[in-house]
CSV table of C-alpha atoms and ligand atoms in Angstrom, one decimal:
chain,number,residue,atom,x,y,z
Y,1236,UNK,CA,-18.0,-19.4,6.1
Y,1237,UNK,CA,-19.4,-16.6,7.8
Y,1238,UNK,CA,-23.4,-16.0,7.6
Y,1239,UNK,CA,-23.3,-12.2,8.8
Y,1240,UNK,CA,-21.5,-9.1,7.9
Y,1241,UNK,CA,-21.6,-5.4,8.8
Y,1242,UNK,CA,-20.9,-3.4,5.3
Y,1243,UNK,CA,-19.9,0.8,5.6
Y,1244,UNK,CA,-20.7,2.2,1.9
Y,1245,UNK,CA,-19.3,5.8,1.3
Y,1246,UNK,CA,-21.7,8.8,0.3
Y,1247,UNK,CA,-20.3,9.9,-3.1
Y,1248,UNK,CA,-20.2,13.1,-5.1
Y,1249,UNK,CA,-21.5,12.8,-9.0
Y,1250,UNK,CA,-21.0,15.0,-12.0
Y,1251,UNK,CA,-18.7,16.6,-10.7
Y,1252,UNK,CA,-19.9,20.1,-12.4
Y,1253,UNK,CA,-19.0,18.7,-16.1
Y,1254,UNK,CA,-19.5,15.3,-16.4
Y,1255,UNK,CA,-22.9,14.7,-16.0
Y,1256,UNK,CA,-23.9,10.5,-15.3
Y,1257,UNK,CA,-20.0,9.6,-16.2
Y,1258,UNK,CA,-18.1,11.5,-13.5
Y,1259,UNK,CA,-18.0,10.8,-9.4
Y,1260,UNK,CA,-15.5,10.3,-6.3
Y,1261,UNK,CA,-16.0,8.6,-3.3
Y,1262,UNK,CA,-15.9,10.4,0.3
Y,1263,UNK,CA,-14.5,9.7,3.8
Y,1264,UNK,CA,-17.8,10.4,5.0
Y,1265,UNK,CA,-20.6,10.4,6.0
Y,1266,UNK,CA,-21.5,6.3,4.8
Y,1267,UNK,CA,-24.1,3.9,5.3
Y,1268,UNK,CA,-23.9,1.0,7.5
Y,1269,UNK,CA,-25.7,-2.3,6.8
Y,1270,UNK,CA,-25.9,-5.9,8.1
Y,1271,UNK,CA,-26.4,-8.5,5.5
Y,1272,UNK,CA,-27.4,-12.3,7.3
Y,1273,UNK,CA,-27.6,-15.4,5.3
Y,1274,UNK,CA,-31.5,-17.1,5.7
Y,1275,UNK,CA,-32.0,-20.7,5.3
Y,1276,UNK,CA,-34.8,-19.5,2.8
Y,1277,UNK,CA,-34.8,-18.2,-0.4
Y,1278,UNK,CA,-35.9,-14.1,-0.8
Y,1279,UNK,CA,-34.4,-10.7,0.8
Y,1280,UNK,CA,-36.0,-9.2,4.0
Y,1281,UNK,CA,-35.3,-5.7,4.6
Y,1282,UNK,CA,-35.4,-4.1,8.3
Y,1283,UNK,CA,-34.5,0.2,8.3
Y,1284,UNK,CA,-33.5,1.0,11.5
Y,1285,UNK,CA,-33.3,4.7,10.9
Y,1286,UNK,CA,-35.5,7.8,11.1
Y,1287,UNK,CA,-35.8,8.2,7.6
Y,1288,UNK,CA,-39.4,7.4,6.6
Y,1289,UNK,CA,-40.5,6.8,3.4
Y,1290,UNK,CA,-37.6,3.8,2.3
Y,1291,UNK,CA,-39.7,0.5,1.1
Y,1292,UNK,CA,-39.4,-2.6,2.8
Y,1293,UNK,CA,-40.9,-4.4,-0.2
Y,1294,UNK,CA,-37.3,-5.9,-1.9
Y,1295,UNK,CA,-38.9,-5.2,-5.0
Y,1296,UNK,CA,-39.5,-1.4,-4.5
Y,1297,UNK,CA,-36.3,-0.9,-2.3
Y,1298,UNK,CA,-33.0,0.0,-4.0
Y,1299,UNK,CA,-30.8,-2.7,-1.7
Y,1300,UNK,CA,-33.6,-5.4,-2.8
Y,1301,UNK,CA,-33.5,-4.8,-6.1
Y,1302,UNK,CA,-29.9,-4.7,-6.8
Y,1303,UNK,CA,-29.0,-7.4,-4.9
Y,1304,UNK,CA,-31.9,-9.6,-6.9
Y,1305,UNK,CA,-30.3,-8.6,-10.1
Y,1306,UNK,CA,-26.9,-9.8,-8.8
Y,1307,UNK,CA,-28.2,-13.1,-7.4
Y,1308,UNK,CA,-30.3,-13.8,-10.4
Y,1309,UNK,CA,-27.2,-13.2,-12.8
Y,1310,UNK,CA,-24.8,-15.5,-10.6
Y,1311,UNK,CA,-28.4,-18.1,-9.9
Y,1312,UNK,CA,-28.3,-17.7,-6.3
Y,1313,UNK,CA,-31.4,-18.9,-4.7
Y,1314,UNK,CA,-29.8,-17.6,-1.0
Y,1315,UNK,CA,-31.7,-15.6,0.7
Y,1316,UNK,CA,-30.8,-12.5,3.0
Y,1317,UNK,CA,-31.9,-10.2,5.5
Y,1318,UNK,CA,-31.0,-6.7,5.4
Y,1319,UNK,CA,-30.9,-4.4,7.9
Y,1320,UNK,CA,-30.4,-0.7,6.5
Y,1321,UNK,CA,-28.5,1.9,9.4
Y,1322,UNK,CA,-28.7,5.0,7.1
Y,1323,UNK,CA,-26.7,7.7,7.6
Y,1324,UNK,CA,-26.7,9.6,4.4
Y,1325,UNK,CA,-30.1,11.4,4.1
Y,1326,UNK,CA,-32.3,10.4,1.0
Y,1327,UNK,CA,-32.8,12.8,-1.4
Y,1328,UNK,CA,-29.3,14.8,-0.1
Y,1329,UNK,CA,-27.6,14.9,-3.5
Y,1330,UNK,CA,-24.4,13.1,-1.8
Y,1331,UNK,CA,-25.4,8.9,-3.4
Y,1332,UNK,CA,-27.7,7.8,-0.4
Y,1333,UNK,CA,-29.1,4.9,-2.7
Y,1334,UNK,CA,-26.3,4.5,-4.2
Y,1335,UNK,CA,-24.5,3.8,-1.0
Y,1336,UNK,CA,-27.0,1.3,-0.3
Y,1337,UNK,CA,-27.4,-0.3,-3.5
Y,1338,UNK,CA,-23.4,-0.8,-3.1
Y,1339,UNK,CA,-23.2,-2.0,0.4
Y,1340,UNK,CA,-25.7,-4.5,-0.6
Y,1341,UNK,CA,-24.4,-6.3,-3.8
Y,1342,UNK,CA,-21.2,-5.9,-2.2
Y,1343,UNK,CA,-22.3,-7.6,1.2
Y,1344,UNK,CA,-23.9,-10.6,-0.5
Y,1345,UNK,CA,-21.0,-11.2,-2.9
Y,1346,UNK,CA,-18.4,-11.6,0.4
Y,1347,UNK,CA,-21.1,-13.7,2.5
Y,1348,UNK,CA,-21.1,-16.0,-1.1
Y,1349,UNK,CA,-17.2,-15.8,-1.3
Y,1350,UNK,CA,-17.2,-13.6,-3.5
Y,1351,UNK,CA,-17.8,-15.3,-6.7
Y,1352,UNK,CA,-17.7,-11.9,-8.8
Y,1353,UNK,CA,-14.7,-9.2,-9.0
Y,1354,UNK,CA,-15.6,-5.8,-6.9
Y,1355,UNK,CA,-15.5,-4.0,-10.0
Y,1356,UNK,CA,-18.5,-6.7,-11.7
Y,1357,UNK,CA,-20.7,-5.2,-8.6
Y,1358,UNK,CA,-21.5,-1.8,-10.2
Y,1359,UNK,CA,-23.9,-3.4,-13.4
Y,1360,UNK,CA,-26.0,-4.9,-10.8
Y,1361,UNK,CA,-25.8,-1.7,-8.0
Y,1362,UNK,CA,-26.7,0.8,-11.0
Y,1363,UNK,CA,-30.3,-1.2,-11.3
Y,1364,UNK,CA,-30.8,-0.4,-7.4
Y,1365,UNK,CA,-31.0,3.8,-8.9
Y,1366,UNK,CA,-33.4,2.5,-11.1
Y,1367,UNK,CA,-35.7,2.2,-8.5
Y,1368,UNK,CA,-34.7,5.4,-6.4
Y,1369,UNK,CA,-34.8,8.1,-9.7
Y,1370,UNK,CA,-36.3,6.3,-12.6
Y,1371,UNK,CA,-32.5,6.1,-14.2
Y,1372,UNK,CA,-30.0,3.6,-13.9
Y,1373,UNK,CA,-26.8,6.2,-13.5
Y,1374,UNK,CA,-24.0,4.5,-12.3
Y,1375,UNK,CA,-21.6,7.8,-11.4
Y,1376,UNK,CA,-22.6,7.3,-7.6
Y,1377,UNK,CA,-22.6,3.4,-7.5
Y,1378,UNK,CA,-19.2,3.0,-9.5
Y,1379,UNK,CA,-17.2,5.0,-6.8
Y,1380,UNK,CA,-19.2,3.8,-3.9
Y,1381,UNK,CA,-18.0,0.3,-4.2
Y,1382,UNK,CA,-14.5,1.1,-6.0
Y,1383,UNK,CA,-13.7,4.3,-3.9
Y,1384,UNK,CA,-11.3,7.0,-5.7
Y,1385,UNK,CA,-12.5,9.2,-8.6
Y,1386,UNK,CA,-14.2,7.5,-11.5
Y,1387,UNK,CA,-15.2,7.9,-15.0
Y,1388,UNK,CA,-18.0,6.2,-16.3
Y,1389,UNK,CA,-16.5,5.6,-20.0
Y,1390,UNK,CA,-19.8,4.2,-21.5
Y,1391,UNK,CA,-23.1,2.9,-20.3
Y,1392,UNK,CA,-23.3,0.1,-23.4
Y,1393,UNK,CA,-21.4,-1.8,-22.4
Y,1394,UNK,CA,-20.6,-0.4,-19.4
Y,1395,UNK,CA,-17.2,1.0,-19.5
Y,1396,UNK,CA,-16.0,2.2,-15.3
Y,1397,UNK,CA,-12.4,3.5,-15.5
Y,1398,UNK,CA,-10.2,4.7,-11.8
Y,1399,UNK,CA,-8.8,8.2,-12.5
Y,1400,UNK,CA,-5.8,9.1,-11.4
Y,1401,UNK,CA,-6.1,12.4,-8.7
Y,1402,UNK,CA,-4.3,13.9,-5.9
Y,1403,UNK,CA,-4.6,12.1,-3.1
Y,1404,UNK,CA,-4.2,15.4,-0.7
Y,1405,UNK,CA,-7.4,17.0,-2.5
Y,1406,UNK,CA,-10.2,17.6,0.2
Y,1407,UNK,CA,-14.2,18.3,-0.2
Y,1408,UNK,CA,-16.7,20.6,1.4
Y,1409,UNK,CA,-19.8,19.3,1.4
Y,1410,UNK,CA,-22.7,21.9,2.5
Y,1411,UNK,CA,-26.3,20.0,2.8
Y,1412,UNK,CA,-28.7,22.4,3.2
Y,1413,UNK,CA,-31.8,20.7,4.8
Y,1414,UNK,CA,-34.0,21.1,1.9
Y,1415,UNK,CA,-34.8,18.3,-0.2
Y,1416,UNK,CA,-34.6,17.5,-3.7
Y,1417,UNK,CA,-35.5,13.9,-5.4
Y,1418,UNK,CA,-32.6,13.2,-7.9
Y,1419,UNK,CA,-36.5,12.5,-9.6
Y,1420,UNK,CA,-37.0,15.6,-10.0
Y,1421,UNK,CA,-33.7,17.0,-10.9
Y,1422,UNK,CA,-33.8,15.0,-13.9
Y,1423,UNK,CA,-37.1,15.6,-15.3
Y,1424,UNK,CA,-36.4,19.3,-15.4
Y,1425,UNK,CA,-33.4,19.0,-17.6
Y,1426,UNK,CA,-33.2,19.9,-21.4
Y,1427,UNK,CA,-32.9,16.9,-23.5
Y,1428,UNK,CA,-31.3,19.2,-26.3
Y,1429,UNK,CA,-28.4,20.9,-26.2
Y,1430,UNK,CA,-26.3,23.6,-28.4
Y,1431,UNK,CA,-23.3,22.4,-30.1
Y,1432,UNK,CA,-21.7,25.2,-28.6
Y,1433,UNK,CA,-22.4,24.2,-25.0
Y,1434,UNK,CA,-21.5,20.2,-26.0
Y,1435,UNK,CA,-17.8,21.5,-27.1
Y,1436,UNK,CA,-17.2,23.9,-23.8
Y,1437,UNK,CA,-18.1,20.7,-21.5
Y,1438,UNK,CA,-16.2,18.3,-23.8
Y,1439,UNK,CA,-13.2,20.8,-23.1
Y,1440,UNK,CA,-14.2,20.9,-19.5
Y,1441,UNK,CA,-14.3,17.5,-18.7
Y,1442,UNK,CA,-10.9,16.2,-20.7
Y,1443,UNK,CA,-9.2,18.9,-18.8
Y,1444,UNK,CA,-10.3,17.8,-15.5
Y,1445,UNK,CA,-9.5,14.1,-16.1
Y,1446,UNK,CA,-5.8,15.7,-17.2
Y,1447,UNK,CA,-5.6,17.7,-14.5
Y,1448,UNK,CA,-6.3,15.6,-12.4
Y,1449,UNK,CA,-4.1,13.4,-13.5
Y,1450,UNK,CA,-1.3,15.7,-13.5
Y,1451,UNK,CA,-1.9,17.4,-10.2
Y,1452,UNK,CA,-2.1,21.0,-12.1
Y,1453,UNK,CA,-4.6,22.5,-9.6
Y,1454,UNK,CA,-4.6,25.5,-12.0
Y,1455,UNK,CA,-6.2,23.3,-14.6
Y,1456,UNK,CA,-8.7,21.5,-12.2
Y,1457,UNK,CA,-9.9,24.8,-11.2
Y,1458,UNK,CA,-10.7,26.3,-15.0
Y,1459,UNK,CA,-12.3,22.7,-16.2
Y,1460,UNK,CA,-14.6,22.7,-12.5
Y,1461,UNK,CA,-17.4,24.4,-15.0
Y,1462,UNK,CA,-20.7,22.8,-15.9
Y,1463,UNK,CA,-22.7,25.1,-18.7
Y,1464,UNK,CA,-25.1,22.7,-19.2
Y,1465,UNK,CA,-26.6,21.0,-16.4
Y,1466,UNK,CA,-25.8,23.5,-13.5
Y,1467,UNK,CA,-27.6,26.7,-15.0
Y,1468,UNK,CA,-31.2,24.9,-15.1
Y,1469,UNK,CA,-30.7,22.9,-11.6
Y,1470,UNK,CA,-29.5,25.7,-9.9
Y,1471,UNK,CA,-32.8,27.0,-9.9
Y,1472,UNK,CA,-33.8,24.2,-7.5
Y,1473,UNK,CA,-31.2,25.4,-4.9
Y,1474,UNK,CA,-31.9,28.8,-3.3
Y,1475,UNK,CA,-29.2,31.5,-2.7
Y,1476,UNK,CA,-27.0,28.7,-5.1
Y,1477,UNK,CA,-25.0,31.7,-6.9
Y,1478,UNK,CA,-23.6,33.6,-3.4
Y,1479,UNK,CA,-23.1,30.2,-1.8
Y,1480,UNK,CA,-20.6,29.1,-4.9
Y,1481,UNK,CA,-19.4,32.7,-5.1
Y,1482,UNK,CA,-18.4,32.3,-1.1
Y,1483,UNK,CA,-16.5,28.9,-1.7
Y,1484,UNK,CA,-14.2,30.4,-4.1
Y,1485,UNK,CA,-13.8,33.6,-2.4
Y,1486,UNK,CA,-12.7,31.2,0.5
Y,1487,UNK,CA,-10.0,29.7,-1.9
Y,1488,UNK,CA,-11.7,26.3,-3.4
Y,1489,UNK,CA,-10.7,25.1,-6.6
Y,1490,UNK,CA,-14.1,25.3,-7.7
Y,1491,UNK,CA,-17.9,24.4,-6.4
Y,1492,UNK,CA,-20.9,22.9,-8.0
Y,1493,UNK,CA,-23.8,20.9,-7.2
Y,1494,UNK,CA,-23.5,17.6,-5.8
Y,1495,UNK,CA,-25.0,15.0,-8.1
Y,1496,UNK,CA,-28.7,16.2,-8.6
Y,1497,UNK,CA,-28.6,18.7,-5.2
Y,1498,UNK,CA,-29.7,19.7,-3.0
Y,1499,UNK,CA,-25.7,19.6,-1.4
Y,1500,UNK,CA,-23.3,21.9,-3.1
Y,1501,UNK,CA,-19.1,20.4,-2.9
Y,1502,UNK,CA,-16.3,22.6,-3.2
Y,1503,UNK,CA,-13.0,20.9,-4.0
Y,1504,UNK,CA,-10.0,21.9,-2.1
Y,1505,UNK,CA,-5.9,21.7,-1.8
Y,1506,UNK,CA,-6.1,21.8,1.7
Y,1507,UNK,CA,-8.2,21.0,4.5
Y,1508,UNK,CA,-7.8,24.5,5.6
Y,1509,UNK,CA,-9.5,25.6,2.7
Y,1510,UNK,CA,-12.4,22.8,2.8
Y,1511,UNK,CA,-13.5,24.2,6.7
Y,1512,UNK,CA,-13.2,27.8,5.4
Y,1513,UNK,CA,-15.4,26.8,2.5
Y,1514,UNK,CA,-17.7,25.3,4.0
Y,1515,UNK,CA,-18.1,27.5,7.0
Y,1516,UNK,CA,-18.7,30.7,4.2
Y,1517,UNK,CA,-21.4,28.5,2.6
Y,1518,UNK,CA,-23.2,27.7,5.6
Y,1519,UNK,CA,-23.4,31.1,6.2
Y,1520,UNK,CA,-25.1,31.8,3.3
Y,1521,UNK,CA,-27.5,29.3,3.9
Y,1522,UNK,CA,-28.0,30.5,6.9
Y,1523,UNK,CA,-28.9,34.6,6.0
Y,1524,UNK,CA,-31.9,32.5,3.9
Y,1525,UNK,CA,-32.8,31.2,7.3
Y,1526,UNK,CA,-31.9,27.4,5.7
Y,1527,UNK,CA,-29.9,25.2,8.2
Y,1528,UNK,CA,-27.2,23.1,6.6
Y,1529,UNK,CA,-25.0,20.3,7.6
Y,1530,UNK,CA,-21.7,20.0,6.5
Y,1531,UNK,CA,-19.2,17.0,5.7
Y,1532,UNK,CA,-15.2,17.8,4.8
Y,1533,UNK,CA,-13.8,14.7,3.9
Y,1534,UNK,CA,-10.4,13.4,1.8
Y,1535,UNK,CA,-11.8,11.8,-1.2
Y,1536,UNK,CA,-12.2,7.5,0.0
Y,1537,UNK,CA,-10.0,5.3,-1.9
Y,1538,UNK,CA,-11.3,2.1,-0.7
Y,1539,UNK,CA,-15.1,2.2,-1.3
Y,1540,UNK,CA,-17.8,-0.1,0.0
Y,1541,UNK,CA,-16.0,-2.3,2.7
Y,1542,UNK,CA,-16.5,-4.1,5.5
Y,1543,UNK,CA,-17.3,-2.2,8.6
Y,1544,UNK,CA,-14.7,-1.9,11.0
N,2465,LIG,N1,-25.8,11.9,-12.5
N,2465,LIG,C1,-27.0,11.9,-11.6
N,2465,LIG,C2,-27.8,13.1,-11.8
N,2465,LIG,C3,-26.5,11.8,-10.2
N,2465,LIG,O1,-27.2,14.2,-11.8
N,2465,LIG,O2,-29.0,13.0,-12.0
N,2465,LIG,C4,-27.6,11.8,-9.2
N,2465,LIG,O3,-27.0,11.8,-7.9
């Protein structure tokens, strides 16, 4: 049995304008890369080996640490690992950075313990790693970052993770402007009431993206990819936000909106034409507001958390 792994855990796009904690997909990349090693001792040791200050190397206080303690404690492992965290995906980006890790971790400790749980039992534990990063245990980032695809979180009690069926040819801009915004945050500035009015537009929004996506009606994706809830308050949080949407769909995307809790914006795409024009027109409005951005076009990742190649 092997006593080392490398793990690669795809960033991952949730909400997906309308579906607010129950929607997400998976992307190409960018991903996180981590090593997992087997210690003769019990406890988890975490190493980062990135420029990104700030991530705790306490297990208890680090997302990896404490999702991979919730999976070992459920299965009653006393194994212990060490971690060592190659970041790629910016904290605080909007595109699952914790997520990534929380996944990569559970998953990297299952395979190292041949795999004693199914890939889809990883996300209950992964979800308590967001716990740690945002205060919430939302699982729209985690459940595509280890199943890969496009995902619906049916219900959180009992937790209810459903694969969507979507075209596979679909492509993503991803604009990251380099500001930052804690998922935190983002959360605490919500409304925790809504109209009834608002509930039945999303309701509509969301079954006709999950039906157009399952029928490949790219006419259908495009009127559902509307958020009235979430996206008017958080938008706020995101400067220039309106023209940088506006200049997506003027480039030909399906439709754009915030990724997870921002700061990145997506725009989904039928062709990878269309994802570089997009994402080109929003840079450049990032760019008249003197922000710099980064951009990702990926295919949507239909494998997930797996082991690095
Ligand atoms: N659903 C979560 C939120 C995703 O919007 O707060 C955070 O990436």
């Amino acid at each position: 049995m092997e006593n080392s792994i490398r793990i690669f855990a795809p960033a991952t796009v949730a909400n997906v304008a309308c579906g607010f904690d129950i929607l997400g997909f998976a992307l190409e990349n960018p991903g996180d890369e981590i090593i997992i090693k087997k210690k003769d001792k019990p406890g988890i040791t975490i190493f980062n080996t990135t420029p990104y200050k700030g991530i705790p190397l306490k297990a208890e206080d680090n997302t990896i640490g404490v999702a991979m303690q919730t999976y070992l404690s459920h299965i009653a492992s006393d194994t212990g690992f060490e971690v060592t965290i190659t970041k790629k995906i910016k904290p605080g980006s909007g595109i699952g950075s914790s997520a990534a890790s929380a996944a990569a971790g559970v998953f990297g400790a299952n395979m190292l313990l041949d795999q004693p749980l199914k890939k889809e039992e990883l996300v209950q534990f992964a979800m308590h790693g967001e716990r740690v990063a945002c205060g919430s245990a939302h699982a729209d980032n985690v459940a595509p970052a280890i199943l890969g695809g496009f995902v619906l979180v049916r219900s959180y009690s009992p937790l209810d993770v459903i694969r969507l069926d979507f075209p596979e040819d679909l492509f993503i801009a991803i604009i990251h402007p380099q500001i930052e915004v804690k998922t935190e945050d983002a959360r605490k500035v919500l409304r925790t009431e809504i109209q009834l009015k608002d509930a039945v537009k999303q309701w509509g929004n969301i079954a006709g993206l999950v039906a157009g996506l399952a029928r490949k009606d790219y006419s259908l994706i495009a009127r559902s990819l509307e958020d009235v809830i979430i996206e008017p308050v958080r938008s706020l949080l995101i400067p220039g936000y309106e023209k940088v949407k506006r200049a997506a769909i003027d480039a030909g995307a399906l439709g754009c909106s915030i990724s997870g809790s921002g700061p990145s914006v997506f725009a989904l795409c039928q062709t990878q034409e269309i994802a570089h024009n997009a994402s080109i027109a929003m840079e450049k409005e990032f760019a008249n507001l003197e922000i710099d951005s980064v951009i990702y076009n990926s295919k949507i990742n239909l494998e997930g958390v797996q082991i690095a190649e």
